[in-house]
PDB file of C-alpha atoms in Angstrom:
ATOM      1  CA  MET Y   1      37.231 -41.226 101.060  1.00 69.00           C
ATOM      2  CA  GLN Y   2      37.860 -37.501 100.440  1.00 80.00           C
ATOM      3  CA  ALA Y   3      36.804 -37.895  96.795  1.00 78.00           C
ATOM      4  CA  LYS Y   4      33.478 -39.465  97.735  1.00 80.00           C
ATOM      5  CA  THR Y   5      32.894 -36.741 100.322  1.00 84.00           C
ATOM      6  CA  ALA Y   6      33.447 -34.188  97.558  1.00 84.00           C
ATOM      7  CA  GLY Y   7      30.930 -35.971  95.321  1.00 85.00           C
ATOM      8  CA  VAL Y   8      33.513 -37.674  93.107  1.00 88.00           C
ATOM      9  CA  ASP Y   9      33.235 -41.365  92.189  1.00 91.00           C
ATOM     10  CA  PRO Y  10      36.856 -42.383  91.566  1.00 92.00           C
ATOM     11  CA  VAL Y  11      37.229 -45.269  89.119  1.00 94.00           C
ATOM     12  CA  THR Y  12      40.755 -46.694  88.641  1.00 95.00           C
ATOM     13  CA  THR Y  13      41.967 -48.198  85.375  1.00 96.00           C
ATOM     14  CA  VAL Y  14      45.395 -49.857  85.387  1.00 96.00           C
ATOM     15  CA  VAL Y  15      47.211 -48.776  82.196  1.00 96.00           C
ATOM     16  CA  ALA Y  16      50.768 -50.013  82.888  1.00 95.00           C
ATOM     17  CA  LYS Y  17      53.031 -51.377  85.607  1.00 95.00           C
ATOM     18  CA  ASP Y  18      56.351 -50.312  87.078  1.00 94.00           C
ATOM     19  CA  GLY Y  19      59.068 -51.800  89.198  1.00 95.00           C
ATOM     20  CA  VAL Y  20      60.750 -49.631  91.790  1.00 97.00           C
ATOM     21  CA  VAL Y  21      64.444 -50.503  91.451  1.00 97.00           C
ATOM     22  CA  ILE Y  22      66.849 -50.044  94.351  1.00 98.00           C
ATOM     23  CA  ILE Y  23      70.157 -48.691  93.070  1.00 98.00           C
ATOM     24  CA  VAL Y  24      73.630 -48.266  94.517  1.00 98.00           C
ATOM     25  CA  ASN Y  25      76.964 -47.103  93.208  1.00 97.00           C
ATOM     26  CA  SER Y  26      78.716 -49.543  90.869  1.00 96.00           C
ATOM     27  CA  ALA Y  27      81.551 -49.973  93.395  1.00 96.00           C
ATOM     28  CA  ASN Y  28      79.160 -51.101  96.170  1.00 97.00           C
ATOM     29  CA  THR Y  29      79.507 -54.842  96.918  1.00 97.00           C
ATOM     30  CA  VAL Y  30      75.940 -55.242  98.232  1.00 98.00           C
ATOM     31  CA  THR Y  31      73.869 -57.221  95.683  1.00 97.00           C
ATOM     32  CA  ASP Y  32      70.600 -57.939  97.531  1.00 98.00           C
ATOM     33  CA  ILE Y  33      68.472 -56.377 100.212  1.00 98.00           C
ATOM     34  CA  SER Y  34      65.269 -57.535 101.895  1.00 98.00           C
ATOM     35  CA  VAL Y  35      62.214 -55.285 101.904  1.00 97.00           C
ATOM     36  CA  ASP Y  36      62.454 -55.384 105.713  1.00 97.00           C
ATOM     37  CA  ASP Y  37      66.086 -54.194 105.726  1.00 98.00           C
ATOM     38  CA  LEU Y  38      65.304 -51.592 103.076  1.00 98.00           C
ATOM     39  CA  GLY Y  39      62.665 -50.175 105.361  1.00 97.00           C
ATOM     40  CA  LYS Y  40      65.187 -50.140 108.236  1.00 97.00           C
ATOM     41  CA  VAL Y  41      67.665 -48.304 105.970  1.00 98.00           C
ATOM     42  CA  TYR Y  42      65.187 -45.631 104.942  1.00 97.00           C
ATOM     43  CA  ARG Y  43      63.879 -45.209 108.511  1.00 97.00           C
ATOM     44  CA  GLY Y  44      67.481 -44.719 109.715  1.00 97.00           C
ATOM     45  CA  GLU Y  45      67.661 -47.939 111.739  1.00 97.00           C
ATOM     46  CA  ILE Y  46      70.454 -49.336 109.538  1.00 98.00           C
ATOM     47  CA  THR Y  47      73.025 -46.650 108.891  1.00 98.00           C
ATOM     48  CA  ASN Y  48      76.197 -48.423 107.726  1.00 98.00           C
ATOM     49  CA  TRP Y  49      76.770 -50.609 104.669  1.00 98.00           C
ATOM     50  CA  LYS Y  50      78.649 -53.075 106.933  1.00 98.00           C
ATOM     51  CA  GLN Y  51      75.298 -53.989 108.516  1.00 97.00           C
ATOM     52  CA  LEU Y  52      74.193 -55.221 105.080  1.00 97.00           C
ATOM     53  CA  GLY Y  53      77.446 -57.089 104.265  1.00 96.00           C
ATOM     54  CA  GLY Y  54      79.110 -54.170 102.496  1.00 97.00           C
ATOM     55  CA  ALA Y  55      81.970 -51.826 103.322  1.00 97.00           C
ATOM     56  CA  ASP Y  56      82.290 -50.051 106.653  1.00 98.00           C
ATOM     57  CA  ALA Y  57      80.863 -46.764 105.418  1.00 98.00           C
ATOM     58  CA  PRO Y  58      77.811 -44.623 106.212  1.00 98.00           C
ATOM     59  CA  ILE Y  59      74.739 -45.105 103.999  1.00 98.00           C
ATOM     60  CA  VAL Y  60      73.709 -41.952 102.133  1.00 98.00           C
ATOM     61  CA  LEU Y  61      69.924 -42.010 101.668  1.00 98.00           C
ATOM     62  CA  LEU Y  62      68.504 -40.537  98.475  1.00 98.00           C
ATOM     63  CA  SER Y  63      64.804 -40.172  97.842  1.00 97.00           C
ATOM     64  CA  ARG Y  64      62.380 -38.383  95.581  1.00 94.00           C
ATOM     65  CA  ASP Y  65      60.559 -35.338  96.943  1.00 91.00           C
ATOM     66  CA  SER Y  66      57.321 -35.965  98.818  1.00 90.00           C
ATOM     67  CA  SER Y  67      55.158 -34.949  95.818  1.00 88.00           C
ATOM     68  CA  SER Y  68      56.421 -37.942  93.806  1.00 90.00           C
ATOM     69  CA  GLY Y  69      54.236 -41.008  93.409  1.00 90.00           C
ATOM     70  CA  THR Y  70      57.345 -43.179  93.855  1.00 92.00           C
ATOM     71  CA  TYR Y  71      57.975 -41.456  97.223  1.00 94.00           C
ATOM     72  CA  GLY Y  72      54.395 -42.324  98.254  1.00 93.00           C
ATOM     73  CA  PHE Y  73      54.883 -45.918  97.156  1.00 94.00           C
ATOM     74  CA  MET Y  74      58.087 -46.219  99.210  1.00 95.00           C
ATOM     75  CA  GLN Y  75      56.328 -44.648 102.185  1.00 95.00           C
ATOM     76  CA  ASP Y  76      53.437 -47.128 102.032  1.00 94.00           C
ATOM     77  CA  GLU Y  77      55.218 -50.302 100.936  1.00 94.00           C
ATOM     78  CA  VAL Y  78      58.718 -50.004 102.421  1.00 96.00           C
ATOM     79  CA  ILE Y  79      58.866 -47.435 105.245  1.00 95.00           C
ATOM     80  CA  GLY Y  80      55.428 -48.347 106.560  1.00 91.00           C
ATOM     81  CA  LYS Y  81      52.351 -46.141 106.742  1.00 82.00           C
ATOM     82  CA  GLU Y  82      53.187 -45.113 110.323  1.00 86.00           C
ATOM     83  CA  GLY Y  83      56.944 -44.821 109.771  1.00 90.00           C
ATOM     84  CA  LYS Y  84      58.963 -41.857 108.629  1.00 94.00           C
ATOM     85  CA  PHE Y  85      61.941 -41.418 106.300  1.00 96.00           C
ATOM     86  CA  ALA Y  86      65.134 -40.845 108.272  1.00 96.00           C
ATOM     87  CA  LYS Y  87      65.947 -37.161 108.820  1.00 96.00           C
ATOM     88  CA  SER Y  88      69.223 -37.676 106.965  1.00 96.00           C
ATOM     89  CA  THR Y  89      67.383 -38.583 103.742  1.00 97.00           C
ATOM     90  CA  ARG Y  90      68.196 -36.234 100.859  1.00 96.00           C
ATOM     91  CA  ASN Y  91      65.069 -35.545  98.834  1.00 96.00           C
ATOM     92  CA  LEU Y  92      65.868 -34.890  95.182  1.00 96.00           C
ATOM     93  CA  GLN Y  93      63.613 -33.303  92.574  1.00 93.00           C
ATOM     94  CA  SER Y  94      63.904 -35.971  89.875  1.00 94.00           C
ATOM     95  CA  THR Y  95      64.713 -39.572  89.190  1.00 93.00           C
ATOM     96  CA  GLN Y  96      67.636 -38.432  87.038  1.00 94.00           C
ATOM     97  CA  ALA Y  97      69.045 -36.528  90.011  1.00 96.00           C
ATOM     98  CA  ILE Y  98      69.003 -39.744  92.051  1.00 97.00           C
ATOM     99  CA  VAL Y  99      70.735 -41.654  89.244  1.00 97.00           C
ATOM    100  CA  ASP Y 100      73.367 -38.915  88.920  1.00 97.00           C
ATOM    101  CA  GLU Y 101      74.045 -38.773  92.663  1.00 97.00           C
ATOM    102  CA  VAL Y 102      74.268 -42.548  93.124  1.00 97.00           C
ATOM    103  CA  SER Y 103      76.600 -42.814  90.130  1.00 97.00           C
ATOM    104  CA  LYS Y 104      79.124 -40.510  91.856  1.00 97.00           C
ATOM    105  CA  ASN Y 105      78.492 -41.305  95.532  1.00 97.00           C
ATOM    106  CA  ALA Y 106      80.018 -44.616  96.580  1.00 96.00           C
ATOM    107  CA  ASN Y 107      77.809 -44.746  99.702  1.00 98.00           C
ATOM    108  CA  GLY Y 108      74.525 -43.689  98.086  1.00 98.00           C
ATOM    109  CA  ILE Y 109      71.317 -45.710  97.815  1.00 98.00           C
ATOM    110  CA  GLY Y 110      68.263 -44.617  95.901  1.00 98.00           C
ATOM    111  CA  TYR Y 111      65.190 -45.853  94.114  1.00 97.00           C
ATOM    112  CA  ILE Y 112      64.041 -45.358  90.559  1.00 96.00           C
ATOM    113  CA  GLY Y 113      61.514 -46.687  88.068  1.00 93.00           C
ATOM    114  CA  LEU Y 114      62.597 -49.659  85.998  1.00 92.00           C
ATOM    115  CA  GLY Y 115      62.909 -47.561  82.838  1.00 88.00           C
ATOM    116  CA  TYR Y 116      65.651 -45.382  84.352  1.00 88.00           C
ATOM    117  CA  GLU Y 117      68.205 -48.133  84.856  1.00 90.00           C
ATOM    118  CA  ASN Y 118      71.482 -47.518  83.064  1.00 90.00           C
ATOM    119  CA  ALA Y 119      75.121 -48.534  83.115  1.00 92.00           C
ATOM    120  CA  THR Y 120      76.181 -45.711  85.474  1.00 93.00           C
ATOM    121  CA  ILE Y 121      74.487 -47.293  88.496  1.00 96.00           C
ATOM    122  CA  LYS Y 122      74.008 -50.794  89.909  1.00 97.00           C
ATOM    123  CA  PRO Y 123      70.540 -52.189  90.555  1.00 97.00           C
ATOM    124  CA  ILE Y 124      70.388 -54.619  93.483  1.00 98.00           C
ATOM    125  CA  ASN Y 125      67.957 -57.488  94.005  1.00 98.00           C
ATOM    126  CA  VAL Y 126      65.118 -57.156  96.535  1.00 98.00           C
ATOM    127  CA  ASP Y 127      64.304 -60.335  98.476  1.00 98.00           C
ATOM    128  CA  GLY Y 128      66.420 -62.247  95.923  1.00 97.00           C
ATOM    129  CA  LYS Y 129      64.440 -60.987  92.930  1.00 98.00           C
ATOM    130  CA  THR Y 130      65.758 -58.887  90.049  1.00 97.00           C
ATOM    131  CA  ALA Y 131      63.513 -56.142  88.749  1.00 96.00           C
ATOM    132  CA  SER Y 132      62.590 -56.894  85.121  1.00 94.00           C
ATOM    133  CA  VAL Y 133      59.596 -56.715  82.846  1.00 93.00           C
ATOM    134  CA  GLU Y 134      58.940 -60.396  83.529  1.00 93.00           C
ATOM    135  CA  THR Y 135      59.139 -60.157  87.345  1.00 95.00           C
ATOM    136  CA  VAL Y 136      57.012 -57.013  87.412  1.00 95.00           C
ATOM    137  CA  LEU Y 137      54.382 -58.606  85.172  1.00 93.00           C
ATOM    138  CA  ASP Y 138      54.198 -61.845  87.139  1.00 94.00           C
ATOM    139  CA  GLY Y 139      54.211 -59.958  90.445  1.00 93.00           C
ATOM    140  CA  SER Y 140      57.214 -61.778  91.865  1.00 96.00           C
ATOM    141  CA  TYR Y 141      59.308 -58.634  92.184  1.00 97.00           C
ATOM    142  CA  PRO Y 142      58.280 -57.275  95.589  1.00 97.00           C
ATOM    143  CA  LEU Y 143      58.430 -53.568  94.627  1.00 98.00           C
ATOM    144  CA  SER Y 144      55.998 -53.779  91.678  1.00 96.00           C
ATOM    145  CA  ARG Y 145      53.130 -51.369  91.289  1.00 94.00           C
ATOM    146  CA  PRO Y 146      50.298 -50.597  88.928  1.00 93.00           C
ATOM    147  CA  LEU Y 147      50.185 -47.277  87.111  1.00 93.00           C
ATOM    148  CA  ASN Y 148      46.647 -45.954  86.972  1.00 94.00           C
ATOM    149  CA  MET Y 149      44.350 -43.489  85.299  1.00 94.00           C
ATOM    150  CA  ILE Y 150      41.560 -42.301  87.572  1.00 94.00           C
ATOM    151  CA  THR Y 151      38.280 -40.898  86.306  1.00 94.00           C
ATOM    152  CA  ASP Y 152      35.197 -39.553  87.948  1.00 93.00           C
ATOM    153  CA  GLY Y 153      32.858 -42.470  87.315  1.00 94.00           C
ATOM    154  CA  GLN Y 154      33.248 -44.967  84.500  1.00 95.00           C
ATOM    155  CA  PRO Y 155      35.334 -43.446  81.725  1.00 95.00           C
ATOM    156  CA  SER Y 156      33.273 -42.025  78.876  1.00 94.00           C
ATOM    157  CA  GLY Y 157      33.676 -39.772  75.894  1.00 95.00           C
ATOM    158  CA  VAL Y 158      37.208 -38.519  75.255  1.00 96.00           C
ATOM    159  CA  PHE Y 159      38.426 -39.984  78.545  1.00 95.00           C
ATOM    160  CA  LYS Y 160      37.296 -43.481  77.493  1.00 96.00           C
ATOM    161  CA  ALA Y 161      38.797 -43.010  74.029  1.00 97.00           C
ATOM    162  CA  TYR Y 162      42.136 -41.964  75.595  1.00 96.00           C
ATOM    163  CA  ILE Y 163      42.223 -44.892  78.023  1.00 96.00           C
ATOM    164  CA  ASP Y 164      41.191 -47.311  75.284  1.00 96.00           C
ATOM    165  CA  TRP Y 165      44.071 -45.979  73.170  1.00 97.00           C
ATOM    166  CA  ILE Y 166      46.560 -46.401  76.021  1.00 96.00           C
ATOM    167  CA  LEU Y 167      45.402 -49.988  76.446  1.00 97.00           C
ATOM    168  CA  SER Y 168      45.665 -50.659  72.688  1.00 95.00           C
ATOM    169  CA  ALA Y 169      48.732 -52.265  71.112  1.00 95.00           C
ATOM    170  CA  ASP Y 170      49.949 -48.810  69.927  1.00 95.00           C
ATOM    171  CA  GLY Y 171      49.492 -47.292  73.370  1.00 95.00           C
ATOM    172  CA  GLN Y 172      51.154 -50.177  75.165  1.00 95.00           C
ATOM    173  CA  LYS Y 173      54.126 -49.890  72.748  1.00 95.00           C
ATOM    174  CA  ILE Y 174      54.551 -46.281  73.889  1.00 94.00           C
ATOM    175  CA  VAL Y 175      54.261 -47.401  77.496  1.00 93.00           C
ATOM    176  CA  ALA Y 176      57.194 -49.789  76.869  1.00 92.00           C
ATOM    177  CA  ASP Y 177      59.132 -47.178  74.873  1.00 90.00           C
ATOM    178  CA  GLN Y 178      58.860 -44.788  77.834  1.00 89.00           C
ATOM    179  CA  GLY Y 179      60.450 -47.394  80.170  1.00 86.00           C
ATOM    180  CA  PHE Y 180      57.321 -48.676  81.861  1.00 90.00           C
ATOM    181  CA  VAL Y 181      55.971 -52.211  81.800  1.00 93.00           C
ATOM    182  CA  PRO Y 182      53.068 -52.797  79.378  1.00 94.00           C
ATOM    183  CA  LEU Y 183      50.237 -54.922  80.704  1.00 93.00           C
ATOM    184  CA  THR Y 184      51.126 -57.780  78.401  1.00 80.00           C
ATOM    185  CA  LYS Y 185      54.479 -58.859  77.058  1.00 68.00           C
TER     186      LYS Y 185
END
C-alpha cells in the first residue's frame, strides 16, 4: 500500500524458497513442537520446557533482530500479527549467533534458515514435519516461505537479466549452494 501511494508498482518474483528451522540444544529431549505452541513459547505463554514434555527448566528465547526478514516471518506466521515477542526474548544480530548460543545453552530455542543447520544444534520437527528441501518444496513443512525479488513494475533491462539468471539452472545451483531451496529439485 505504501509503495503504491509513493508511485511504485511492486512486482514480486519468487526466486527461491526457505524453511525456517526451529533449533534447540543437542541435549534437549523435545523433538517436535506445534506452530501453536511455538507461538505460545515466543509470546511468553509457555516458559518451561516441562510444558512441552522436556526437562523442568526455563526456556531461553533467542530471536533475530527486528530488521531481519526471518524475524518478520516469525512475527507474522508464528507470533501472530497482533502478538508480540516475549520481553525475555534475546534478539541476536545474526543467524550464526543464534546457532552459537543454542549450541552452548541447554535451555535455548531459536530459529534459523534451513541452510544453517549443522551438527552443533538439534533441529526439531514442527507439527510432525521435518524441515528439508523436499518438505519446503512441496509446502508440507509449515514454516516454509518464498524468497522474492521485488521490482518497480515488470522486470526489464538489467533487472530482468539478473532475475532470469537467478531462475536459470546456474543461478538455482548457487541458490542451493548458499543453503536455500531452489525452485525445482
